mmCIF file of C-alpha atoms in Angstrom:
data_model
loop_
_atom_site.group_PDB
_atom_site.id
_atom_site.type_symbol
_atom_site.label_atom_id
_atom_site.label_comp_id
_atom_site.label_asym_id
_atom_site.label_seq_id
_atom_site.Cartn_x
_atom_site.Cartn_y
_atom_site.Cartn_z
ATOM 1 C CA MET B 1 0.027 -0.036 0.018
ATOM 2 C CA ALA B 2 2.925 2.357 0.792
ATOM 3 C CA TRP B 3 4.488 1.586 -2.540
ATOM 4 C CA LEU B 4 1.149 2.503 -4.393
ATOM 5 C CA LYS B 5 0.902 5.703 -2.412
ATOM 6 C CA ARG B 6 4.413 6.839 -3.277
ATOM 7 C CA ALA B 7 3.553 6.047 -7.009
ATOM 8 C CA TYR B 8 0.459 8.053 -6.889
ATOM 9 C CA SER B 9 1.816 11.089 -4.975
ATOM 10 C CA ALA B 10 5.162 11.798 -6.715
ATOM 11 C CA PRO B 11 7.042 11.014 -9.911
ATOM 12 C CA GLY B 12 9.853 8.488 -9.488
ATOM 13 C CA HIS B 13 10.796 4.902 -9.642
ATOM 14 C CA GLU B 14 7.649 3.690 -8.156
ATOM 15 C CA ARG B 15 5.439 5.520 -10.673
ATOM 16 C CA HIS B 16 7.592 4.307 -13.603
ATOM 17 C CA LYS B 17 7.203 0.766 -12.299
ATOM 18 C CA ALA B 18 3.458 1.015 -11.717
ATOM 19 C CA LEU B 19 2.971 2.661 -15.191
ATOM 20 C CA LEU B 20 4.907 -0.170 -16.815
ATOM 21 C CA VAL B 21 2.995 -2.872 -14.989
ATOM 22 C CA GLY B 22 -0.403 -1.144 -16.102
ATOM 23 C CA LYS B 23 0.735 -0.746 -19.752
ATOM 24 C CA SER B 24 2.002 -4.371 -19.815
ATOM 25 C CA SER B 25 -1.277 -5.605 -18.425
ATOM 26 C CA LEU B 26 -3.265 -3.663 -21.026
ATOM 27 C CA GLY B 27 -1.053 -4.851 -23.868
ATOM 28 C CA ALA B 28 -1.335 -8.435 -22.731
ATOM 29 C CA THR B 29 -5.067 -8.223 -22.327
ATOM 30 C CA LEU B 30 -5.641 -6.669 -25.773
ATOM 31 C CA ALA B 31 -3.266 -9.258 -27.358
ATOM 32 C CA TRP B 32 -5.137 -12.220 -25.740
ATOM 33 C CA TRP B 33 -8.473 -10.803 -26.779
ATOM 34 C CA ILE B 34 -7.406 -10.510 -30.438
ATOM 35 C CA SER B 35 -5.607 -13.904 -30.543
ATOM 36 C CA HIS B 36 -8.129 -15.986 -28.522
ATOM 37 C CA ASP B 37 -11.512 -14.345 -29.147
ATOM 38 C CA LEU B 38 -11.223 -12.919 -32.528
ATOM 39 C CA LEU B 39 -8.682 -15.278 -34.261
ATOM 40 C CA ASN B 40 -9.469 -18.316 -32.204
ATOM 41 C CA ALA B 41 -5.875 -19.224 -32.305
ATOM 42 C CA THR B 42 -4.534 -22.657 -31.253
ATOM 43 C CA SER B 43 -1.690 -21.147 -29.118
ATOM 44 C CA PRO B 44 -2.973 -17.631 -28.268
ATOM 45 C CA ALA B 45 -0.549 -17.113 -25.300
ATOM 46 C CA PHE B 46 2.170 -16.163 -27.900
ATOM 47 C CA ALA B 47 0.539 -12.765 -28.435
ATOM 48 C CA PRO B 48 0.187 -11.533 -24.836
ATOM 49 C CA PHE B 49 3.713 -13.000 -24.018
ATOM 50 C CA SER B 50 5.100 -10.991 -26.942
ATOM 51 C CA ALA B 51 3.229 -7.795 -25.953
ATOM 52 C CA VAL B 52 4.878 -7.944 -22.346
ATOM 53 C CA LEU B 53 8.263 -9.081 -23.530
ATOM 54 C CA ILE B 54 9.026 -5.968 -25.721
ATOM 55 C CA MET B 55 7.427 -3.573 -23.229
ATOM 56 C CA ASN B 56 10.372 -1.398 -22.146
ATOM 57 C CA VAL B 57 11.257 1.603 -20.366
ATOM 58 C CA THR B 58 11.938 3.520 -23.625
ATOM 59 C CA ILE B 59 10.297 3.307 -26.986
ATOM 60 C CA TYR B 60 13.728 3.013 -28.613
ATOM 61 C CA LYS B 61 14.461 -0.189 -26.742
ATOM 62 C CA SER B 62 10.963 -1.569 -27.233
ATOM 63 C CA VAL B 63 11.345 -1.086 -31.079
ATOM 64 C CA TRP B 64 14.576 -2.912 -31.031
ATOM 65 C CA GLN B 65 13.369 -5.655 -28.783
ATOM 66 C CA ALA B 66 10.376 -6.221 -31.022
ATOM 67 C CA LEU B 67 12.397 -6.491 -34.164
ATOM 68 C CA ARG B 68 14.884 -8.825 -32.681
ATOM 69 C CA TYR B 69 12.308 -11.089 -30.967
ATOM 70 C CA ALA B 70 10.145 -11.230 -34.149
ATOM 71 C CA ALA B 71 13.379 -12.085 -36.080
ATOM 72 C CA ALA B 72 14.325 -14.771 -33.556
ATOM 73 C CA VAL B 73 11.029 -16.295 -33.539
ATOM 74 C CA SER B 74 10.742 -16.371 -37.397
ATOM 75 C CA VAL B 75 14.039 -17.996 -37.633
ATOM 76 C CA GLY B 76 13.196 -20.615 -35.034
ATOM 77 C CA VAL B 77 9.925 -21.464 -36.793
ATOM 78 C CA ALA B 78 11.623 -21.434 -40.235
ATOM 79 C CA VAL B 79 14.087 -23.890 -38.986
ATOM 80 C CA GLN B 80 11.562 -26.271 -37.610
ATOM 81 C CA ALA B 81 9.481 -25.885 -40.840
ATOM 82 C CA ALA B 82 12.470 -26.798 -43.050
ATOM 83 C CA ILE B 83 13.583 -29.765 -40.890
ATOM 84 C CA GLY B 84 10.021 -30.977 -40.236
ATOM 85 C CA PHE B 85 8.890 -31.040 -43.716
ATOM 86 C CA LEU B 86 12.027 -32.815 -44.850
ATOM 87 C CA ALA B 87 12.551 -35.336 -42.091
ATOM 88 C CA GLY B 88 9.147 -35.452 -40.119
ATOM 89 C CA PRO B 89 8.286 -35.080 -36.509
ATOM 90 C CA ASP B 90 10.537 -37.792 -35.066
ATOM 91 C CA LEU B 91 13.454 -37.786 -32.507
ATOM 92 C CA PHE B 92 16.171 -37.392 -35.153
ATOM 93 C CA ALA B 93 14.395 -34.314 -36.679
ATOM 94 C CA PHE B 94 14.117 -32.752 -33.025
ATOM 95 C CA VAL B 95 17.945 -33.272 -32.567
ATOM 96 C CA LEU B 96 18.616 -31.410 -35.832
ATOM 97 C CA VAL B 97 16.147 -28.654 -34.928
ATOM 98 C CA ALA B 98 17.800 -28.160 -31.439
ATOM 99 C CA VAL B 99 21.304 -28.244 -32.831
ATOM 100 C CA ILE B 100 20.682 -25.658 -35.699
ATOM 101 C CA ALA B 101 18.465 -23.486 -33.569
ATOM 102 C CA LEU B 102 20.946 -23.369 -30.706
ATOM 103 C CA CYS B 103 23.735 -22.508 -33.141
ATOM 104 C CA ILE B 104 21.775 -19.632 -34.764
ATOM 105 C CA GLY B 105 20.960 -18.532 -31.255
ATOM 106 C CA GLN B 106 24.606 -17.513 -30.819
ATOM 107 C CA TRP B 107 24.277 -14.785 -33.378
ATOM 108 C CA PRO B 108 25.024 -11.465 -31.539
ATOM 109 C CA ALA B 109 22.853 -9.450 -33.866
ATOM 110 C CA LEU B 110 19.689 -10.857 -32.053
ATOM 111 C CA GLY B 111 21.016 -9.442 -28.794
ATOM 112 C CA GLU B 112 19.014 -10.504 -25.616
ATOM 113 C CA GLN B 113 16.469 -12.272 -27.810
ATOM 114 C CA ARG B 114 19.094 -14.918 -29.035
ATOM 115 C CA SER B 115 17.561 -17.609 -26.749
ATOM 116 C CA GLN B 116 14.148 -17.178 -28.398
ATOM 117 C CA VAL B 117 15.332 -18.923 -31.561
ATOM 118 C CA ALA B 118 15.678 -22.292 -29.795
ATOM 119 C CA THR B 119 12.492 -21.617 -27.679
ATOM 120 C CA ALA B 120 10.333 -20.770 -30.790
ATOM 121 C CA ALA B 121 11.685 -23.728 -32.680
ATOM 122 C CA PHE B 122 10.805 -26.068 -29.715
ATOM 123 C CA PHE B 123 7.264 -24.739 -29.538
ATOM 124 C CA ALA B 124 6.983 -24.875 -33.293
ATOM 125 C CA PHE B 125 8.049 -28.611 -33.196
ATOM 126 C CA SER B 126 5.355 -29.378 -30.642
ATOM 127 C CA THR B 127 2.776 -27.543 -32.674
ATOM 128 C CA TYR B 128 3.935 -29.379 -35.901
ATOM 129 C CA ALA B 129 3.897 -32.688 -34.359
ATOM 130 C CA SER B 130 0.409 -32.268 -33.081
ATOM 131 C CA ALA B 131 -1.082 -31.303 -36.423
ATOM 132 C CA THR B 132 -2.626 -34.038 -38.520
ATOM 133 C CA THR B 133 -2.313 -32.634 -42.232
ATOM 134 C CA THR B 134 0.369 -30.873 -44.119
ATOM 135 C CA GLY B 135 -1.942 -27.962 -44.651
ATOM 136 C CA ASP B 136 -2.657 -27.709 -41.011
ATOM 137 C CA LYS B 137 0.979 -27.980 -40.025
ATOM 138 C CA ALA B 138 1.885 -25.058 -42.372
ATOM 139 C CA THR B 139 -1.006 -23.067 -40.954
ATOM 140 C CA GLN B 140 -0.077 -23.647 -37.307
ATOM 141 C CA LEU B 141 3.576 -22.677 -37.832
ATOM 142 C CA GLY B 142 2.438 -19.515 -39.711
ATOM 143 C CA GLN B 143 0.036 -18.750 -36.846
ATOM 144 C CA ILE B 144 2.841 -18.609 -34.401
ATOM 145 C CA VAL B 145 4.708 -15.878 -36.426
ATOM 146 C CA LEU B 146 1.516 -14.006 -36.882
ATOM 147 C CA LEU B 147 0.659 -14.091 -33.102
ATOM 148 C CA VAL B 148 4.101 -12.860 -32.361
ATOM 149 C CA LEU B 149 3.783 -9.963 -34.700
ATOM 150 C CA ILE B 150 0.405 -9.034 -33.354
ATOM 151 C CA GLY B 151 1.579 -9.161 -29.741
ATOM 152 C CA CYS B 152 4.710 -7.011 -30.629
ATOM 153 C CA SER B 153 2.494 -4.503 -32.515
ATOM 154 C CA ILE B 154 0.136 -4.117 -29.704
ATOM 155 C CA GLY B 155 2.969 -3.777 -27.108
ATOM 156 C CA LEU B 156 4.592 -1.043 -29.149
ATOM 157 C CA GLY B 157 1.273 0.717 -29.829
ATOM 158 C CA VAL B 158 0.251 0.751 -26.096
ATOM 159 C CA ASN B 159 3.930 1.820 -25.099
ATOM 160 C CA LEU B 160 3.786 4.616 -27.638
ATOM 161 C CA CYS B 161 0.319 5.871 -27.155
ATOM 162 C CA ILE B 162 0.021 5.715 -23.313
ATOM 163 C CA ALA B 163 2.454 8.064 -21.540
ATOM 164 C CA PRO B 164 5.438 7.071 -23.623
ATOM 165 C CA PRO B 165 8.407 7.187 -21.275
ATOM 166 C CA LEU B 166 10.626 10.226 -21.543
ATOM 167 C CA ARG B 167 13.296 9.509 -18.999
ATOM 168 C CA TYR B 168 15.480 12.646 -19.257
ATOM 169 C CA ARG B 169 15.612 12.968 -15.494
ATOM 170 C CA SER B 170 17.647 9.663 -15.396
ATOM 171 C CA ALA B 171 20.687 11.813 -16.552
ATOM 172 C CA GLU B 172 20.186 13.969 -13.506
ATOM 173 C CA TYR B 173 19.736 11.177 -11.169
ATOM 174 C CA GLY B 174 22.825 9.429 -12.192
ATOM 175 C CA LEU B 175 24.950 12.557 -11.904
ATOM 176 C CA HIS B 176 23.411 13.290 -8.466
ATOM 177 C CA SER B 177 24.501 9.996 -7.237
ATOM 178 C CA LEU B 178 28.041 10.267 -8.599
ATOM 179 C CA ALA B 179 28.471 13.803 -7.391
ATOM 180 C CA SER B 180 27.152 12.618 -3.881
ATOM 181 C CA ALA B 181 29.856 9.913 -3.830
ATOM 182 C CA VAL B 182 32.556 12.406 -4.695
ATOM 183 C CA GLU B 183 31.174 14.872 -2.124
ATOM 184 C CA SER B 184 31.265 12.174 0.714
ATOM 185 C CA LEU B 185 34.846 11.250 -0.058
ATOM 186 C CA LEU B 186 36.037 14.907 -0.159
ATOM 187 C CA ASP B 187 34.166 15.592 3.074
ATOM 188 C CA ASP B 188 35.849 12.810 4.984
ATOM 189 C CA MET B 189 39.265 13.665 3.442
ATOM 190 C CA ALA B 190 38.918 17.240 4.564
ATOM 191 C CA ASP B 191 38.081 16.181 8.132
ATOM 192 C CA GLY B 192 41.045 13.620 8.188
ATOM 193 C CA LEU B 193 43.547 16.043 6.751
ATOM 194 C CA CYS B 194 42.483 19.022 8.960
ATOM 195 C CA THR B 195 42.935 16.815 12.108
ATOM 196 C CA GLY B 196 46.044 15.153 10.873
ATOM 197 C CA ASP B 197 44.345 11.632 10.913
ATOM 198 C CA VAL B 198 45.896 10.057 7.890
ATOM 199 C CA ASP B 199 46.802 6.689 9.410
ATOM 200 C CA ALA B 200 46.493 3.375 7.478
ATOM 201 C CA GLN B 201 42.966 2.612 8.563
ATOM 202 C CA ARG B 202 41.639 6.102 7.639
ATOM 203 C CA ALA B 203 43.369 5.808 4.283
ATOM 204 C CA GLU B 204 41.822 2.447 3.650
ATOM 205 C CA GLN B 205 38.470 3.904 4.281
ATOM 206 C CA TRP B 206 39.143 6.625 1.687
ATOM 207 C CA ARG B 207 40.172 3.995 -0.718
ATOM 208 C CA MET B 208 36.922 1.987 -0.198
ATOM 209 C CA THR B 209 34.897 5.256 -0.751
ATOM 210 C CA ALA B 210 36.810 6.033 -3.920
ATOM 211 C CA GLN B 211 36.018 2.609 -5.286
ATOM 212 C CA SER B 212 32.338 3.286 -4.497
ATOM 213 C CA ALA B 213 32.633 6.535 -6.429
ATOM 214 C CA GLN B 214 34.001 4.545 -9.294
ATOM 215 C CA ARG B 215 30.971 2.339 -9.332
ATOM 216 C CA ALA B 216 28.803 5.374 -9.203
ATOM 217 C CA VAL B 217 30.394 6.485 -12.578
ATOM 218 C CA GLY B 218 29.055 3.479 -14.283
ATOM 219 C CA GLN B 219 25.581 4.172 -12.757
ATOM 220 C CA ALA B 220 25.754 7.676 -14.009
ATOM 221 C CA ARG B 221 26.550 6.492 -17.512
ATOM 222 C CA ALA B 222 23.710 4.067 -17.495
ATOM 223 C CA GLY B 223 21.329 6.812 -16.410
ATOM 224 C CA LEU B 224 22.573 9.102 -19.215
ATOM 225 C CA SER B 225 22.250 6.233 -21.818
ATOM 226 C CA THR B 226 18.672 5.637 -20.553
ATOM 227 C CA ALA B 227 17.831 9.364 -21.032
ATOM 228 C CA GLU B 228 19.202 9.417 -24.424
ATOM 229 C CA ASN B 229 17.412 6.300 -25.628
ATOM 230 C CA SER B 230 14.139 7.586 -24.402
ATOM 231 C CA LEU B 231 14.075 10.251 -27.204
ATOM 232 C CA PRO B 232 14.041 8.287 -30.570
ATOM 233 C CA PHE B 233 10.556 7.593 -31.827
ATOM 234 C CA ASN B 234 8.973 9.353 -28.654
ATOM 235 C CA PRO B 235 6.256 12.028 -29.666
ATOM 236 C CA ARG B 236 6.465 13.710 -26.296
ATOM 237 C CA ARG B 237 9.904 15.151 -27.178
ATOM 238 C CA LEU B 238 7.982 17.424 -29.599
ATOM 239 C CA LEU B 239 6.108 19.087 -26.767
ATOM 240 C CA PRO B 240 7.226 22.629 -25.842
ATOM 241 C CA SER B 241 7.464 21.774 -22.199
ATOM 242 C CA HIS B 242 10.128 19.150 -22.822
ATOM 243 C CA ARG B 243 12.223 20.824 -25.376
ATOM 244 C CA SER B 244 14.584 22.441 -22.883
ATOM 245 C CA TYR B 245 15.487 19.113 -21.371
ATOM 246 C CA LEU B 246 16.418 17.113 -24.484
ATOM 247 C CA THR B 247 20.069 17.930 -24.737
ATOM 248 C CA PHE B 248 22.484 15.864 -22.595
ATOM 249 C CA GLY B 249 25.811 17.163 -23.641
ATOM 250 C CA ARG B 250 26.272 19.071 -20.320
ATOM 251 C CA TYR B 251 25.677 15.841 -18.371
ATOM 252 C CA ARG B 252 28.013 13.834 -20.492
ATOM 253 C CA GLN B 253 30.848 16.385 -20.171
ATOM 254 C CA THR B 254 30.096 16.586 -16.370
ATOM 255 C CA VAL B 255 30.260 12.977 -15.810
ATOM 256 C CA ASN B 256 33.410 12.737 -17.918
ATOM 257 C CA ALA B 257 34.941 15.479 -15.725
ATOM 258 C CA LEU B 258 33.850 13.828 -12.451
ATOM 259 C CA GLU B 259 35.129 10.331 -13.747
ATOM 260 C CA ARG B 260 38.539 11.951 -14.138
ATOM 261 C CA ALA B 261 38.190 13.542 -10.678
ATOM 262 C CA VAL B 262 37.383 10.253 -9.203
ATOM 263 C CA TYR B 263 40.482 8.749 -10.808
ATOM 264 C CA GLN B 264 42.573 11.537 -9.345
ATOM 265 C CA LEU B 265 41.027 11.024 -5.914
ATOM 266 C CA GLY B 266 41.912 7.364 -6.203
ATOM 267 C CA SER B 267 45.532 8.117 -6.884
ATOM 268 C CA LEU B 268 45.380 10.627 -4.018
ATOM 269 C CA THR B 269 43.990 8.000 -1.498
ATOM 270 C CA ARG B 270 46.742 5.642 -2.528
ATOM 271 C CA SER B 271 49.361 8.191 -1.947
ATOM 272 C CA LEU B 272 47.948 8.912 1.458
ATOM 273 C CA GLY B 273 47.882 5.202 2.170
ATOM 274 C CA GLN B 274 51.599 5.131 1.856
ATOM 275 C CA TRP B 275 52.013 7.856 4.531
ATOM 276 C CA ARG B 276 54.727 7.148 6.960
ATOM 277 C CA GLU B 277 53.591 7.156 10.649
ATOM 278 C CA THR B 278 57.253 8.218 11.468
ATOM 279 C CA GLU B 279 57.015 11.235 9.042
ATOM 280 C CA ASN B 280 58.637 13.897 11.298
ATOM 281 C CA THR B 281 61.452 15.292 9.168
ATOM 282 C CA TYR B 282 59.502 17.989 7.548
ATOM 283 C CA THR B 283 56.972 20.554 8.816
ATOM 284 C CA TYR B 284 53.928 19.195 6.985
ATOM 285 C CA GLY B 285 51.089 20.362 9.310
ATOM 286 C CA PRO B 286 50.389 23.693 7.517
ATOM 287 C CA ALA B 287 50.401 21.932 4.215
ATOM 288 C CA LEU B 288 47.884 19.389 5.393
ATOM 289 C CA THR B 289 45.678 22.105 6.789
ATOM 290 C CA ALA B 290 45.709 24.031 3.584
ATOM 291 C CA TYR B 291 44.990 20.706 1.748
ATOM 292 C CA ALA B 292 41.961 20.216 3.972
ATOM 293 C CA ASP B 293 40.564 23.557 3.202
ATOM 294 C CA PHE B 294 41.074 22.822 -0.493
ATOM 295 C CA ALA B 295 39.220 19.496 -0.228
ATOM 296 C CA ALA B 296 36.374 21.178 1.669
ATOM 297 C CA SER B 297 36.061 23.833 -1.200
ATOM 298 C CA LEU B 298 35.820 21.054 -3.772
ATOM 299 C CA ARG B 299 33.260 19.276 -1.613
ATOM 300 C CA ASP B 300 31.003 22.262 -1.706
ATOM 301 C CA ILE B 301 31.099 22.279 -5.550
ATOM 302 C CA ALA B 302 30.335 18.597 -5.455
ATOM 303 C CA HIS B 303 27.377 19.315 -3.174
ATOM 304 C CA VAL B 304 25.865 21.688 -5.691
ATOM 305 C CA LEU B 305 26.412 19.203 -8.443
ATOM 306 C CA ALA B 306 24.599 16.569 -6.300
ATOM 307 C CA GLU B 307 21.540 18.806 -6.399
ATOM 308 C CA LEU B 308 21.866 19.917 -9.947
ATOM 309 C CA ASP B 309 18.372 20.869 -11.464
ATOM 310 C CA SER B 310 17.759 21.920 -15.131
ATOM 311 C CA ASP B 311 15.052 24.323 -13.717
ATOM 312 C CA THR B 312 17.526 26.314 -11.656
ATOM 313 C CA LEU B 313 20.683 25.670 -13.583
ATOM 314 C CA GLY B 314 21.547 29.329 -14.110
ATOM 315 C CA GLU B 315 21.559 30.154 -10.324
ATOM 316 C CA GLN B 316 23.380 26.895 -9.459
ATOM 317 C CA VAL B 317 26.209 27.701 -12.093
ATOM 318 C CA ARG B 318 26.596 31.112 -10.583
ATOM 319 C CA GLN B 319 27.003 29.495 -7.226
ATOM 320 C CA MET B 320 29.580 27.008 -8.467
ATOM 321 C CA ARG B 321 31.586 29.618 -10.163
ATOM 322 C CA GLN B 322 31.957 31.479 -6.851
ATOM 323 C CA LEU B 323 32.935 28.307 -5.188
ATOM 324 C CA ALA B 324 35.425 27.571 -7.863
ATOM 325 C CA SER B 325 37.144 30.954 -7.257
ATOM 326 C CA THR B 326 37.363 29.982 -3.662
ATOM 327 C CA SER B 327 38.880 26.634 -4.569
ATOM 328 C CA GLN B 328 41.451 28.357 -6.776
ATOM 329 C CA GLU B 329 42.486 30.507 -3.783
ATOM 330 C CA ALA B 330 42.620 27.403 -1.561
ATOM 331 C CA LEU B 331 44.934 25.536 -4.180
ATOM 332 C CA GLN B 332 47.196 28.476 -4.136
ATOM 333 C CA LYS B 333 47.552 28.190 -0.345
ATOM 334 C CA VAL B 334 48.439 24.578 -0.778
ATOM 335 C CA LEU B 335 51.209 25.516 -3.179
ATOM 336 C CA ASP B 336 52.406 28.340 -0.913
ATOM 337 C CA ALA B 337 52.469 26.056 2.075
ATOM 338 C CA ALA B 338 54.425 23.404 0.234
ATOM 339 C CA GLN B 339 56.925 26.084 -0.816
ATOM 340 C CA ASP B 340 57.109 27.843 2.536
ATOM 341 C CA ASN B 341 57.865 24.731 4.368
ATOM 342 C CA GLU B 342 60.302 23.415 1.797
ATOM 343 C CA LEU B 343 58.448 20.088 1.355
ATOM 344 C CA PRO B 344 60.279 17.503 -0.710
ATOM 345 C CA LEU B 345 58.019 17.468 -3.703
ATOM 346 C CA ALA B 346 60.561 15.588 -5.854
ATOM 347 C CA ASP B 347 60.974 12.807 -3.409
ATOM 348 C CA ALA B 348 59.010 9.870 -4.703
ATOM 349 C CA SER B 349 59.137 7.966 -1.288
ATOM 350 C CA ARG B 350 57.025 10.797 0.173
ATOM 351 C CA PRO B 351 53.363 11.830 -0.826
ATOM 352 C CA TYR B 352 53.872 15.598 -1.138
ATOM 353 C CA GLY B 353 54.670 15.774 -4.775
ATOM 354 C CA VAL B 354 51.652 13.544 -5.690
ATOM 355 C CA LEU B 355 49.384 15.638 -3.360
ATOM 356 C CA VAL B 356 50.385 18.777 -5.164
ATOM 357 C CA VAL B 357 50.007 17.285 -8.607
ATOM 358 C CA GLU B 358 46.569 15.790 -7.927
ATOM 359 C CA ALA B 359 45.316 18.957 -6.334
ATOM 360 C CA THR B 360 46.105 20.816 -9.524
ATOM 361 C CA ARG B 361 44.418 18.228 -11.609
ATOM 362 C CA LEU B 362 41.383 18.152 -9.442
ATOM 363 C CA MET B 363 41.030 21.879 -9.685
ATOM 364 C CA GLU B 364 41.176 21.580 -13.456
ATOM 365 C CA GLU B 365 38.334 19.009 -13.807
ATOM 366 C CA PHE B 366 36.115 21.003 -11.329
ATOM 367 C CA GLN B 367 36.832 24.288 -13.036
ATOM 368 C CA ASN B 368 35.988 22.576 -16.467
ATOM 369 C CA THR B 369 32.788 21.378 -15.122
ATOM 370 C CA CYS B 370 31.807 24.801 -14.083
ATOM 371 C CA ASP B 371 32.748 26.311 -17.319
ATOM 372 C CA VAL B 372 30.792 23.583 -19.343
ATOM 373 C CA LEU B 373 27.624 24.204 -17.242
ATOM 374 C CA LYS B 374 28.027 27.899 -17.651
ATOM 375 C CA ASP B 375 28.181 27.584 -21.338
ATOM 376 C CA THR B 376 25.021 25.492 -21.204
ATOM 377 C CA ALA B 377 23.163 27.925 -18.911
ATOM 378 C CA ASP B 378 24.071 30.748 -21.311
ATOM 379 C CA SER B 379 22.858 28.865 -24.278
ATOM 380 C CA GLU B 380 19.556 28.005 -22.625
ATOM 381 C CA GLU B 381 19.002 31.609 -21.644
ATOM 382 C CA GLN B 382 19.406 32.788 -25.242
ATOM 383 C CA LEU B 383 16.549 30.416 -26.347
#
């Protein structure tokens, strides 16, 4: 009941699932009615099964699934027809059908529907074996293909005509998740560096958080792919209320920049993991404090990215550019602290050089993200 309440009250995952269930049920019902009541088909279940199978979160994927599924079933039925009419419905013929269908099922062009070649061939063999006359056998095999085409057509029609999914928000959700992971890591690093807590246990915790951020990169790219795939063949993209959300270049560039930032953070955490507990030759305290301030300033930018919203992009970009200026100042303090305290930046056995290099690269990625979003906001304001 709580799940239904969330689906009804606000857009989100629950509503998308409820809508998909409703459309699948409608498509299956229509397909069954046509195949069973109107056509009086011998195997009417093929139609509703096909309608549900190709119902997807995007019209683009639904079209591809329908084409591949129809092709897989047609090939499977054709294999059975060829072997059946040549060898008859005996055990040897079934072995030939199974071997040929399973071999064709390895064809990558059929994608996720490759297994349907053998499935269709087996069902076709059963139908062929139960038919009594040659004409009846041919009719029953052709009926299987017809029912699949009917089910796919109904599924596509329902998905296209009833709230066709336009998942442009998926790009934002993926970016939010990634930016939140980066924000969490930077926040913990700022706290640890500020207090001087950079022991092996804390560094290992940072490495684990960095790995989590790397997984979030994949999730962000998947969300971006879903958003882009929801546009082709979707009539809702033509509505004026959606036109400002149909470009995803800013998300792709931002995800790319954050991915590079995650890589730099991973390198940074590995360097800190090599920190020597007996490190007391150099006065590194001021440098760590400056570095903590720098990490905190980047965390603030990541926090804004974690709440990025197309409707308030201009205001958020202005906020990020102000924070980027603060980060540039914090970076300069890191460089000054390293120089004033004569830290051994060229000593590969100590982390100072890597810390400075990674700080510079991190600043470049966050600054690039701010610049990309500024250009996007300026372009949208001119429309």
